[in-house]
XYZ file of C-alpha atoms in Angstrom:
127
model
C 59.238 166.747 59.421
C 58.652 167.888 62.778
C 59.824 171.310 63.303
C 58.978 172.493 66.620
C 58.691 171.413 69.928
C 54.933 170.993 72.601
C 54.333 174.590 74.001
C 50.790 175.223 74.256
C 47.534 173.207 74.749
C 46.755 172.871 70.758
C 49.813 171.208 70.960
C 48.574 168.726 73.940
C 44.832 168.220 71.997
C 47.029 166.916 68.519
C 49.295 165.002 70.984
C 46.645 163.160 72.099
C 44.058 162.615 69.186
C 46.803 161.749 67.548
C 48.209 158.953 69.994
C 44.519 157.860 70.751
C 43.212 157.332 67.009
C 46.686 154.929 65.688
C 45.725 153.404 69.300
C 41.675 152.481 68.289
C 42.797 151.383 64.755
C 46.023 149.171 66.018
C 45.826 145.805 66.143
C 46.757 144.635 69.212
C 45.383 147.698 71.912
C 43.243 149.082 69.926
C 40.333 146.258 70.899
C 41.329 146.629 74.406
C 40.415 150.558 74.386
C 37.462 150.803 72.374
C 35.367 147.856 74.620
C 36.521 149.893 77.619
C 36.148 153.380 76.552
C 32.432 151.850 74.153
C 31.369 155.568 74.193
C 32.941 157.044 76.585
C 36.256 158.095 74.011
C 35.827 162.059 74.298
C 35.441 162.227 78.671
C 39.287 160.579 78.728
C 40.647 162.261 75.126
C 39.349 165.512 77.934
C 40.893 164.002 80.541
C 43.714 162.358 78.057
C 44.144 166.589 77.414
C 44.395 168.119 81.678
C 46.423 164.839 82.314
C 49.597 166.261 79.542
C 48.991 169.437 80.255
C 49.606 169.221 84.309
C 53.043 167.390 83.248
C 54.035 169.684 80.116
C 53.403 172.532 80.547
C 52.577 172.653 84.671
C 49.375 174.329 83.929
C 47.714 171.826 86.529
C 44.185 171.307 84.828
C 44.258 167.402 85.174
C 43.389 166.048 89.148
C 43.177 162.633 90.368
C 44.434 159.102 91.204
C 45.572 157.992 86.855
C 46.376 153.901 87.663
C 42.972 153.107 89.523
C 40.583 152.949 85.937
C 43.048 150.122 84.899
C 44.015 148.245 87.330
C 41.981 145.124 85.682
C 42.866 145.675 81.769
C 43.892 142.384 80.378
C 47.168 143.658 79.351
C 50.534 142.816 80.236
C 54.031 144.124 78.813
C 52.333 143.483 74.604
C 50.456 145.581 74.944
C 52.786 148.427 77.040
C 55.155 148.475 74.229
C 52.535 148.654 71.746
C 51.246 151.716 74.008
C 55.440 153.017 73.437
C 55.812 152.291 70.279
C 52.413 154.432 69.172
C 53.586 157.192 71.864
C 56.990 157.852 70.424
C 56.376 157.998 66.937
C 53.093 160.204 67.690
C 55.217 162.284 68.809
C 57.789 162.042 66.855
C 56.159 162.910 63.817
C 54.751 165.586 65.193
C 57.008 167.472 67.152
C 61.098 168.182 68.233
C 61.947 169.689 70.896
C 62.445 169.965 75.233
C 59.271 168.770 75.797
C 57.992 166.454 72.984
C 61.305 164.267 75.327
C 60.011 164.609 77.561
C 56.972 163.187 77.067
C 58.149 160.511 75.716
C 60.009 160.013 79.663
C 57.126 160.751 81.147
C 54.917 157.957 79.116
C 57.056 155.302 79.303
C 57.468 155.717 83.486
C 54.298 155.736 83.464
C 53.558 152.894 81.338
C 56.686 150.728 83.643
C 54.344 151.210 86.762
C 51.440 150.762 85.851
C 52.616 146.597 84.382
C 54.374 146.416 87.096
C 50.978 148.023 89.103
C 48.470 145.695 87.598
C 51.134 142.467 86.932
C 51.637 142.827 91.088
C 47.461 142.907 91.689
C 46.871 140.104 89.610
C 49.734 137.738 91.227
C 48.157 139.345 94.407
C 44.793 138.231 93.615
C 45.969 135.090 93.060
C 47.418 133.754 96.112
């Protein structure tokens, strides 16, 4: 049972590594991630460490725009729902506290925005 909150880069790495290990093995979203990340998982994980470190610990190590690499992924609401299910269960298994809850809120907001923008661009291209 989780007894501590997210408080360090080590915690961020534990969260990211545990989450993406589950993602890679997932029947629904695993194949999409594994195809996109083929040979680039270490690079992606490093980027995710910096992203979450910036958001949760306010240590500004990430710069960039997270959305563009996701713009043309073959995903829909079902995929984002599964992503959130895995993310939330990972956070809840590993951590408890204010930043753990903040991580889940931020992830939900990001999933909503990414899905909305992907649908928008997909529909715009089909006009």
